Amino acid sequence: MILIGLTGGIACGKSTVCRLLAEEHGITVIDADLVVRELQLPGTSCMRRIEQQWPQCIRAETGELDRLALGKIIFEDPEARKVLGRIMNGPICYAIVKKILCLWWRTASDAVVILDAPTLFETGALTRFISNSLVVACAAERQVARLHTRNGFSEADARHRIAAQMPLARKRQLAGYVLENDTDDMTVLRRQVAESVVWMRSQSARRLTWMVSAVCAAVTGTAVAAVLLLCK
């Protein structure tokens, strides 16, 4: 299985690229944001820790997380961002590795799977599993314009959100492939995505195979059997 890590900047079009990969090229996508949402459901251990840290971000009537309120806090306060990372990063990594193991067990060796992870490079742990990485990027001015149109952010708020992330220039340096999404023309984007798929299929599956073998060797046979049973 060829595992490609997909990341990029805010409002660069990662979700659209992933949708095209899934719908038009039949590629399975592991969505890290969806994993986060599952871990932040009411009653989970992550939610209990978030509630202890930021009780004002929990809706009293439902016990659900107010994502806008928490997002405002972590984007404005780097220390709060670190605290949230300490709460979430371990469980996120565990849940995603489990999904990777399940897919590896039942997927053809030459199949491409996408790991859509906004903080792929920032957290670093999951880069050990990927065959290579693809970054979806665009000009900063286009990010600002899209955030204004999509989210209603002012220019100042949009630039603050962009600045809170790893610089796109650095992500470009770390990427094996960069998809520059500076147009809103879907015909152009579809062609770019199709070209990226050719590159993805040329990557090696050896790294993931080695990492899966290492993970299996690090745990007991019973534990491995239990994980594989859950994957069926």
Coordinates of N, CA and C in Angstrom, one line a residue:
M1 N 0.8 -1.2 0.0 CA 0.0 0.0 0.0 C 0.9 1.2 0.0
I2 N 0.6 2.1 -0.9 CA 1.3 3.4 -1.0 C 0.5 4.5 -0.2
L3 N 1.1 5.0 0.9 CA 0.4 5.9 1.7 C 1.1 7.3 1.4
I4 N 0.2 8.2 1.0 CA 0.7 9.6 0.6 C 0.1 10.5 1.7
G5 N 0.9 11.3 2.4 CA 0.5 12.3 3.3 C 0.1 13.6 2.5
L6 N -1.1 14.0 2.7 CA -1.5 15.3 2.0 C -1.8 16.4 3.1
T7 N -1.2 17.5 2.9 CA -1.3 18.6 3.8 C -1.2 19.9 3.0
G8 N -1.2 21.0 3.7 CA -1.1 22.3 3.0 C -1.5 23.4 3.9
G9 N -1.8 24.6 3.3 CA -2.2 25.7 4.2 C -3.7 25.9 4.2
I10 N -4.1 26.7 5.2 CA -5.6 26.9 5.4 C -6.1 27.6 4.1
A11 N -7.2 27.1 3.6 CA -7.9 27.7 2.5 C -7.1 27.5 1.2
C12 N -6.3 26.5 1.1 CA -5.6 26.2 -0.1 C -6.3 25.2 -1.0
G13 N -7.3 24.6 -0.5 CA -8.1 23.6 -1.3 C -7.8 22.2 -1.0
K14 N -7.3 21.8 0.2 CA -7.0 20.4 0.5 C -8.3 19.6 0.4
S15 N -9.4 20.1 0.9 CA -10.6 19.3 1.0 C -11.1 19.0 -0.5
T16 N -11.0 20.0 -1.3 CA -11.5 19.8 -2.7 C -10.6 18.8 -3.4
V17 N -9.3 18.9 -3.2 CA -8.4 17.9 -3.8 C -8.7 16.5 -3.3
C18 N -8.9 16.4 -2.0 CA -9.2 15.0 -1.5 C -10.5 14.5 -2.1
R19 N -11.5 15.4 -2.2 CA -12.8 15.0 -2.8 C -12.6 14.5 -4.3
L20 N -11.8 15.2 -5.0 CA -11.5 14.8 -6.4 C -10.8 13.5 -6.5
L21 N -9.8 13.3 -5.6 CA -9.1 12.0 -5.5 C -10.0 10.9 -5.2
A22 N -10.9 11.1 -4.3 CA -11.8 10.0 -3.9 C -12.9 9.7 -5.0
E23 N -13.5 10.8 -5.5 CA -14.7 10.6 -6.4 C -14.2 10.3 -7.8
E24 N -13.1 10.9 -8.3 CA -12.8 10.7 -9.7 C -11.6 9.7 -9.9
H25 N -10.9 9.4 -8.8 CA -9.8 8.4 -9.0 C -9.9 7.2 -8.1
G26 N -11.0 7.1 -7.3 CA -11.2 6.0 -6.4 C -10.2 5.8 -5.3
I27 N -9.6 6.8 -4.9 CA -8.5 6.7 -3.9 C -9.2 6.9 -2.5
T28 N -8.8 5.9 -1.6 CA -9.3 6.0 -0.2 C -8.6 7.1 0.5
V29 N -9.3 7.9 1.3 CA -8.8 9.0 2.1 C -9.0 8.8 3.6
I30 N -7.9 8.8 4.3 CA -8.0 8.9 5.8 C -8.1 10.4 6.2
D31 N -9.2 10.8 6.8 CA -9.4 12.2 7.1 C -9.1 12.5 8.5
A32 N -8.0 13.1 8.8 CA -7.5 13.4 10.2 C -8.5 14.3 10.9
D33 N -9.1 15.2 10.2 CA -10.1 16.1 10.8 C -11.3 15.3 11.3
L34 N -11.7 14.3 10.5 CA -12.9 13.4 11.0 C -12.5 12.6 12.2
V35 N -11.2 12.2 12.3 CA -10.7 11.4 13.4 C -10.8 12.4 14.7
V36 N -10.4 13.6 14.5 CA -10.4 14.6 15.6 C -11.8 14.8 16.1
R37 N -12.8 14.9 15.2 CA -14.2 15.1 15.5 C -14.7 13.9 16.3
E38 N -14.3 12.7 15.9 CA -14.8 11.5 16.6 C -14.2 11.5 18.1
L39 N -12.9 11.9 18.2 CA -12.3 11.9 19.5 C -12.8 13.1 20.4
Q40 N -13.5 14.0 19.8 CA -14.0 15.2 20.6 C -15.6 15.1 20.7
L41 N -16.1 13.9 20.6 CA -17.5 13.7 20.9 C -17.8 13.8 22.4
P42 N -19.0 14.2 22.8 CA -19.3 14.2 24.3 C -19.0 12.9 24.9
G43 N -18.4 12.9 26.1 CA -18.1 11.7 26.9 C -16.8 11.0 26.6
T44 N -16.1 11.4 25.6 CA -14.7 10.9 25.3 C -13.7 11.4 26.3
S45 N -12.6 10.7 26.5 CA -11.6 11.2 27.4 C -11.0 12.5 26.9
C46 N -10.8 12.7 25.6 CA -10.3 13.9 25.1 C -11.2 15.1 25.5
M47 N -12.5 14.9 25.3 CA -13.5 15.9 25.6 C -13.5 16.3 27.1
R48 N -13.3 15.3 27.9 CA -13.3 15.5 29.4 C -12.1 16.4 29.7
R49 N -11.0 16.2 29.1 CA -9.8 17.0 29.4 C -10.0 18.4 28.8
I50 N -10.6 18.5 27.6 CA -10.8 19.8 27.1 C -11.8 20.6 27.9
E51 N -12.8 19.9 28.4 CA -13.8 20.6 29.3 C -13.1 21.1 30.6
Q52 N -12.2 20.3 31.1 CA -11.5 20.8 32.3 C -10.6 22.0 32.1
Q53 N -10.1 22.0 30.9 CA -9.2 23.1 30.5 C -9.9 24.4 30.1
W54 N -11.0 24.2 29.3 CA -11.7 25.3 28.7 C -13.2 25.1 28.8
P55 N -13.8 25.1 30.0 CA -15.2 24.8 30.2 C -16.1 25.8 29.4
Q56 N -15.6 27.0 29.1 CA -16.4 27.9 28.4 C -16.6 27.5 26.9
C57 N -15.9 26.5 26.5 CA -16.0 26.1 25.1 C -16.9 24.9 24.9
I58 N -17.6 24.5 26.0 CA -18.6 23.4 26.0 C -20.0 23.9 26.0
R59 N -20.8 23.5 25.1 CA -22.2 23.9 25.1 C -23.0 23.2 26.2
A60 N -23.5 24.0 27.1 CA -24.2 23.4 28.3 C -25.3 22.5 27.9
E61 N -26.1 22.9 26.9 CA -27.3 22.2 26.6 C -27.1 20.8 26.0
T62 N -25.9 20.6 25.3 CA -25.7 19.4 24.6 C -24.4 18.7 25.0
G63 N -23.5 19.4 25.7 CA -22.2 18.9 26.0 C -21.2 18.8 24.8
E64 N -21.6 19.4 23.7 CA -20.8 19.4 22.5 C -19.8 20.5 22.6
L65 N -18.7 20.3 21.8 CA -17.6 21.3 21.7 C -18.0 22.5 20.8
D66 N -17.8 23.7 21.3 CA -18.0 24.9 20.5 C -16.7 25.1 19.8
R67 N -16.6 24.6 18.6 CA -15.3 24.6 17.8 C -14.9 26.1 17.5
L68 N -15.8 26.9 17.2 CA -15.4 28.3 16.9 C -14.8 29.0 18.1
A69 N -15.4 28.7 19.3 CA -14.8 29.3 20.6 C -13.4 28.8 20.9
L70 N -13.3 27.5 20.7 CA -12.0 26.9 21.0 C -11.0 27.3 19.9
G71 N -11.4 27.4 18.7 CA -10.5 27.8 17.6 C -10.0 29.2 17.8
K72 N -10.8 30.1 18.3 CA -10.4 31.5 18.6 C -9.3 31.5 19.7
I73 N -9.5 30.7 20.7 CA -8.5 30.6 21.8 C -7.2 30.1 21.3
I74 N -7.2 29.0 20.6 CA -5.9 28.4 20.2 C -5.2 29.2 19.1
F75 N -5.9 29.9 18.3 CA -5.3 30.7 17.3 C -4.7 32.0 17.8
E76 N -5.2 32.4 18.9 CA -4.7 33.7 19.5 C -3.7 33.4 20.6
D77 N -3.6 32.2 21.1 CA -2.7 31.9 22.3 C -1.8 30.7 21.9
P78 N -0.6 30.9 21.6 CA 0.3 29.8 21.3 C 0.4 28.7 22.4
E79 N 0.4 29.2 23.7 CA 0.5 28.3 24.8 C -0.8 27.4 24.8
A80 N -1.9 27.9 24.6 CA -3.2 27.1 24.5 C -3.1 26.1 23.4
R81 N -2.5 26.5 22.3 CA -2.3 25.6 21.2 C -1.5 24.4 21.6
K82 N -0.4 24.6 22.4 CA 0.4 23.6 22.9 C -0.3 22.6 23.8
V83 N -1.1 23.2 24.7 CA -1.9 22.4 25.6 C -2.9 21.5 24.9
L84 N -3.6 22.1 23.9 CA -4.5 21.3 23.1 C -3.7 20.1 22.4
G85 N -2.5 20.5 21.9 CA -1.7 19.4 21.2 C -1.4 18.3 22.2
R86 N -1.1 18.6 23.4 CA -0.8 17.6 24.4 C -2.0 16.7 24.7
I87 N -3.2 17.3 24.6 CA -4.4 16.5 24.9 C -4.7 15.6 23.7
M88 N -4.5 16.2 22.5 CA -5.1 15.5 21.3 C -4.1 14.7 20.5
N89 N -2.8 15.1 20.4 CA -1.9 14.4 19.5 C -1.7 12.9 19.7
G90 N -1.6 12.5 20.9 CA -1.4 11.1 21.1 C -2.6 10.2 20.7
P91 N -3.8 10.6 21.1 CA -5.0 9.8 20.7 C -5.2 9.9 19.2
I92 N -4.9 11.1 18.6 CA -5.1 11.2 17.1 C -4.1 10.2 16.4
C93 N -2.9 10.2 16.8 CA -1.9 9.3 16.2 C -2.3 7.9 16.4
Y94 N -2.7 7.5 17.6 CA -3.1 6.1 17.8 C -4.3 5.7 16.9
A95 N -5.3 6.6 16.8 CA -6.5 6.3 16.0 C -6.1 6.2 14.5
I96 N -5.2 7.1 14.0 CA -4.9 7.0 12.6 C -4.0 5.8 12.3
V97 N -3.1 5.5 13.2 CA -2.2 4.3 13.0 C -3.1 3.1 12.9
K98 N -4.1 3.0 13.7 CA -5.0 1.8 13.7 C -5.7 1.8 12.3
K99 N -6.2 2.9 11.8 CA -6.8 3.0 10.4 C -5.8 2.5 9.4
I100 N -4.6 3.0 9.5 CA -3.5 2.6 8.5 C -3.3 1.1 8.5
L101 N -3.2 0.5 9.7 CA -3.0 -0.9 9.8 C -4.2 -1.7 9.2
C102 N -5.4 -1.2 9.5 CA -6.6 -1.9 8.9 C -6.6 -1.9 7.4
L103 N -6.2 -0.7 6.9 CA -6.2 -0.6 5.4 C -5.1 -1.4 4.8
W104 N -3.9 -1.4 5.4 CA -2.8 -2.1 4.9 C -3.2 -3.6 4.9
W105 N -3.9 -4.1 5.9 CA -4.3 -5.5 6.0 C -5.2 -5.9 4.8
R106 N -6.1 -5.0 4.4 CA -7.1 -5.4 3.4 C -7.0 -4.7 2.0
T107 N -5.9 -4.0 1.8 CA -5.7 -3.2 0.6 C -4.6 -3.8 -0.3
A108 N -4.7 -3.8 -1.6 CA -3.7 -4.3 -2.5 C -2.4 -3.5 -2.3
S109 N -1.3 -4.2 -2.5 CA 0.0 -3.6 -2.2 C 0.4 -2.4 -3.1
D110 N -0.3 -2.3 -4.3 CA 0.0 -1.2 -5.2 C -1.0 -0.1 -5.1
A111 N -2.0 -0.2 -4.2 CA -3.1 0.8 -4.0 C -2.6 2.0 -3.4
V112 N -3.1 3.2 -3.8 CA -2.7 4.4 -3.1 C -3.8 4.8 -2.1
V113 N -3.4 5.2 -0.9 CA -4.2 5.7 0.1 C -3.7 7.1 0.5
I114 N -4.6 8.0 0.8 CA -4.3 9.4 1.2 C -4.5 9.6 2.7
L115 N -3.5 10.1 3.3 CA -3.7 10.6 4.7 C -3.8 12.1 4.7
D116 N -5.0 12.6 4.8 CA -5.3 14.0 4.8 C -5.1 14.6 6.2
A117 N -3.9 15.2 6.5 CA -3.6 15.6 7.8 C -3.1 17.1 7.8
P118 N -3.9 18.0 8.2 CA -3.4 19.5 8.2 C -2.1 19.7 8.9
T119 N -1.9 19.0 10.0 CA -0.6 19.2 10.8 C 0.4 18.1 10.6
L120 N 0.4 17.5 9.4 CA 1.3 16.4 9.1 C 2.7 16.6 9.5
F121 N 3.2 17.8 9.1 CA 4.6 18.1 9.4 C 4.8 18.7 10.8
E122 N 3.8 19.4 11.3 CA 4.0 20.0 12.6 C 4.1 18.9 13.7
T123 N 3.3 17.9 13.7 CA 3.3 16.9 14.7 C 4.4 15.9 14.4
G124 N 4.6 15.5 13.1 CA 5.8 14.7 12.7 C 5.7 13.2 12.8
A125 N 4.9 12.7 13.8 CA 4.9 11.3 14.1 C 4.4 10.4 12.9
L126 N 3.4 10.9 12.2 CA 2.9 10.1 11.1 C 3.7 10.1 9.8
T127 N 4.7 11.1 9.8 CA 5.5 11.1 8.6 C 6.4 9.8 8.5
R128 N 6.5 9.1 9.6 CA 7.3 7.8 9.5 C 6.6 6.8 8.7
F129 N 5.3 6.9 8.5 CA 4.5 5.9 7.8 C 4.3 6.2 6.3
I130 N 4.4 7.4 5.9 CA 4.0 7.8 4.6 C 5.1 7.4 3.6
S131 N 4.7 7.1 2.4 CA 5.7 6.9 1.3 C 6.3 8.2 0.8
N132 N 5.4 9.2 0.8 CA 5.8 10.6 0.4 C 4.7 11.5 0.7
S133 N 4.9 12.8 0.5 CA 4.0 13.8 0.9 C 3.6 14.7 -0.3
L134 N 2.4 15.2 -0.3 CA 1.9 16.1 -1.3 C 1.3 17.4 -0.5
V135 N 1.8 18.5 -0.9 CA 1.3 19.8 -0.3 C 0.5 20.5 -1.3
V136 N -0.7 20.9 -0.8 CA -1.6 21.8 -1.6 C -1.4 23.2 -1.2
A137 N -0.9 24.1 -2.1 CA -0.5 25.4 -1.7 C -1.2 26.4 -2.7
C138 N -1.1 27.7 -2.2 CA -1.5 28.8 -3.1 C -0.9 30.1 -2.5
A139 N -1.1 31.2 -3.3 CA -0.5 32.5 -2.8 C -1.3 32.9 -1.6
A140 N -0.6 33.7 -0.7 CA -1.2 34.2 0.5 C -2.4 35.0 0.3
E141 N -2.4 35.8 -0.8 CA -3.5 36.7 -1.1 C -4.7 35.9 -1.4
R142 N -4.5 34.8 -2.1 CA -5.7 33.9 -2.4 C -6.2 33.3 -1.2
Q143 N -5.3 32.9 -0.3 CA -5.8 32.3 1.0 C -6.7 33.3 1.7
V144 N -6.2 34.6 1.8 CA -7.0 35.6 2.5 C -8.4 35.8 1.8
A145 N -8.4 35.9 0.5 CA -9.6 36.0 -0.3 C -10.6 34.9 0.0
R146 N -10.1 33.7 0.0 CA -10.9 32.5 0.2 C -11.5 32.5 1.6
L147 N -10.7 32.8 2.6 CA -11.1 32.9 4.0 C -12.2 33.9 4.2
H148 N -12.1 35.0 3.5 CA -13.1 36.1 3.5 C -14.4 35.6 2.9
T149 N -14.3 34.9 1.8 CA -15.5 34.4 1.1 C -16.1 33.2 1.8
R150 N -15.3 32.3 2.2 CA -15.8 31.1 2.8 C -16.2 31.2 4.3
N151 N -15.4 32.0 5.1 CA -15.7 32.1 6.5 C -16.1 33.4 7.0
G152 N -16.1 34.4 6.1 CA -16.4 35.8 6.5 C -15.4 36.5 7.4
F153 N -14.1 36.0 7.3 CA -13.1 36.6 8.1 C -12.6 37.9 7.5
S154 N -12.3 38.9 8.4 CA -11.7 40.1 8.0 C -10.3 39.8 7.5
E155 N -9.6 40.7 6.8 CA -8.3 40.5 6.3 C -7.3 40.2 7.5
A156 N -7.5 41.0 8.6 CA -6.6 40.8 9.7 C -6.8 39.4 10.4
D157 N -8.1 39.0 10.5 CA -8.3 37.7 11.1 C -7.8 36.6 10.2
A158 N -8.0 36.7 8.9 CA -7.5 35.7 7.9 C -5.9 35.6 8.0
R159 N -5.3 36.7 8.0 CA -3.8 36.7 8.1 C -3.3 36.1 9.4
H160 N -4.1 36.4 10.5 CA -3.7 35.8 11.8 C -3.8 34.3 11.8
R161 N -4.9 33.8 11.1 CA -5.0 32.3 11.0 C -3.9 31.7 10.2
I162 N -3.6 32.4 9.1 CA -2.5 31.9 8.2 C -1.1 31.9 9.0
A163 N -0.9 33.0 9.8 CA 0.4 33.1 10.5 C 0.5 32.1 11.6
A164 N -0.6 31.5 12.1 CA -0.6 30.6 13.2 C -0.1 29.2 12.7
Q165 N -0.1 29.0 11.4 CA 0.3 27.7 10.9 C 1.8 27.7 10.4
M166 N 2.3 26.5 10.2 CA 3.7 26.4 9.7 C 3.7 27.1 8.3
P167 N 4.7 28.0 8.0 CA 4.7 28.7 6.8 C 4.6 27.7 5.6
L168 N 3.9 28.2 4.6 CA 3.7 27.3 3.4 C 5.1 27.1 2.7
A169 N 5.9 28.1 2.8 CA 7.3 28.0 2.2 C 8.0 26.8 2.7
R170 N 7.9 26.6 4.0 CA 8.5 25.4 4.7 C 7.9 24.1 4.3
K171 N 6.5 24.1 4.2 CA 5.8 22.9 3.7 C 6.2 22.5 2.3
R172 N 6.4 23.6 1.5 CA 6.8 23.3 0.1 C 8.2 22.6 0.1
Q173 N 9.1 23.0 1.0 CA 10.4 22.4 1.1 C 10.3 21.0 1.5
L174 N 9.4 20.7 2.4 CA 9.3 19.3 2.9 C 8.6 18.4 2.0
A175 N 7.8 18.9 1.1 CA 6.9 18.1 0.2 C 7.7 17.3 -0.8
G176 N 7.1 16.1 -1.2 CA 7.7 15.4 -2.3 C 7.0 15.9 -3.6
Y177 N 5.8 16.5 -3.5 CA 5.1 17.0 -4.6 C 4.3 18.2 -4.2
V178 N 4.3 19.3 -4.9 CA 3.5 20.5 -4.6 C 2.5 20.8 -5.7
L179 N 1.2 20.9 -5.2 CA 0.1 21.2 -6.1 C -0.3 22.7 -5.9
E180 N 0.1 23.5 -6.8 CA -0.2 25.0 -6.7 C -1.6 25.3 -7.1
N181 N -2.5 25.5 -6.2 CA -3.9 25.7 -6.4 C -4.3 27.2 -6.4
D182 N -3.8 27.9 -7.4 CA -4.0 29.4 -7.4 C -5.1 29.8 -8.4
T183 N -5.9 28.8 -8.8 CA -7.0 29.1 -9.7 C -8.3 28.6 -9.1
D184 N -9.4 29.2 -9.5 CA -10.7 28.6 -9.1 C -11.3 27.9 -10.3
D185 N -10.6 27.6 -11.3 CA -11.0 26.9 -12.5 C -10.9 25.4 -12.2
M186 N -12.1 24.7 -12.0 CA -12.1 23.3 -11.7 C -11.5 22.4 -12.8
T187 N -11.5 22.9 -14.0 CA -10.9 22.1 -15.1 C -9.4 22.0 -14.9
V188 N -8.8 23.2 -14.5 CA -7.4 23.2 -14.3 C -7.0 22.3 -13.1
L189 N -7.8 22.5 -12.0 CA -7.5 21.7 -10.8 C -7.7 20.2 -11.0
R190 N -8.7 19.8 -11.8 CA -8.9 18.4 -12.1 C -7.6 17.8 -12.9
R191 N -7.1 18.6 -13.8 CA -5.9 18.2 -14.5 C -4.7 18.1 -13.6
Q192 N -4.6 19.1 -12.7 CA -3.5 19.0 -11.7 C -3.6 17.8 -10.8
V193 N -4.8 17.5 -10.4 CA -5.0 16.3 -9.5 C -4.7 15.0 -10.3
A194 N -5.1 14.9 -11.5 CA -4.8 13.7 -12.3 C -3.3 13.6 -12.5
E195 N -2.6 14.7 -12.7 CA -1.1 14.6 -12.8 C -0.5 14.1 -11.5
S196 N -1.1 14.6 -10.4 CA -0.5 14.2 -9.1 C -0.7 12.7 -8.8
V197 N -1.8 12.1 -9.3 CA -2.1 10.7 -9.1 C -1.0 9.9 -9.9
V198 N -0.6 10.3 -11.0 CA 0.5 9.6 -11.7 C 1.7 9.5 -10.9
W199 N 2.0 10.7 -10.3 CA 3.2 10.7 -9.4 C 3.0 9.8 -8.2
M200 N 1.8 9.8 -7.6 CA 1.5 9.0 -6.4 C 1.8 7.5 -6.7
R201 N 1.2 7.1 -7.8 CA 1.3 5.7 -8.2 C 2.8 5.2 -8.5
S202 N 3.7 6.2 -8.7 CA 5.1 5.9 -8.9 C 5.9 5.7 -7.6
Q203 N 5.2 6.0 -6.5 CA 6.0 5.9 -5.2 C 6.1 4.5 -4.7
S204 N 7.0 4.3 -3.8 CA 7.2 3.0 -3.3 C 6.4 2.7 -2.0
A205 N 6.0 1.4 -1.9 CA 5.2 1.0 -0.7 C 6.1 0.4 0.4
R206 N 7.4 0.4 0.1 CA 8.3 -0.3 1.1 C 8.4 0.3 2.4
R207 N 8.3 1.7 2.5 CA 8.5 2.3 3.8 C 7.3 1.9 4.7
L208 N 6.1 2.0 4.2 CA 4.9 1.6 5.0 C 5.0 0.2 5.4
T209 N 5.4 -0.7 4.5 CA 5.5 -2.1 4.8 C 6.5 -2.3 6.0
W210 N 7.6 -1.6 5.9 CA 8.6 -1.8 7.0 C 8.1 -1.3 8.3
M211 N 7.3 -0.1 8.3 CA 6.8 0.5 9.5 C 5.7 -0.4 10.1
V212 N 4.9 -1.0 9.3 CA 3.9 -1.9 9.8 C 4.5 -3.1 10.4
S213 N 5.6 -3.7 9.8 CA 6.3 -4.8 10.4 C 6.9 -4.4 11.7
A214 N 7.4 -3.2 11.8 CA 8.0 -2.8 13.1 C 7.0 -2.6 14.2
V215 N 5.8 -2.1 13.8 CA 4.8 -1.9 14.8 C 4.3 -3.3 15.3
C216 N 4.1 -4.2 14.4 CA 3.7 -5.6 14.7 C 4.7 -6.3 15.6
A217 N 6.0 -6.0 15.3 CA 7.0 -6.7 16.1 C 7.1 -6.1 17.5
A218 N 6.7 -4.8 17.7 CA 6.8 -4.1 18.9 C 5.7 -4.5 19.9
V219 N 4.6 -5.1 19.4 CA 3.5 -5.5 20.3 C 3.3 -7.0 20.3
T220 N 2.6 -7.5 21.2 CA 2.4 -9.0 21.3 C 1.5 -9.5 20.2
G221 N 1.7 -10.8 19.9 CA 0.9 -11.4 18.9 C -0.6 -11.3 19.1
T222 N -1.0 -11.4 20.4 CA -2.4 -11.3 20.7 C -2.9 -9.9 20.4
A223 N -2.1 -8.9 20.6 CA -2.6 -7.5 20.3 C -2.7 -7.3 18.8
V224 N -1.7 -7.8 18.1 CA -1.8 -7.7 16.6 C -3.0 -8.4 16.1
A225 N -3.3 -9.6 16.6 CA -4.5 -10.4 16.2 C -5.7 -9.7 16.5
A226 N -5.8 -9.0 17.6 CA -7.0 -8.2 18.0 C -7.2 -7.1 17.1
V227 N -6.2 -6.4 16.7 CA -6.3 -5.3 15.8 C -6.8 -5.8 14.4
L228 N -6.1 -6.8 13.9 CA -6.5 -7.4 12.6 C -8.0 -7.9 12.6
L229 N -8.4 -8.4 13.7 CA -9.8 -8.9 13.8 C -10.7 -7.7 13.7
L230 N -10.4 -6.6 14.4 CA -11.2 -5.4 14.3 C -11.3 -4.8 12.9
C231 N -10.2 -5.1 12.1 CA -10.2 -4.6 10.8 C -11.0 -5.3 9.8
K232 N -11.4 -6.5 10.1 CA -12.2 -7.3 9.2 C -13.6 -6.8 9.0

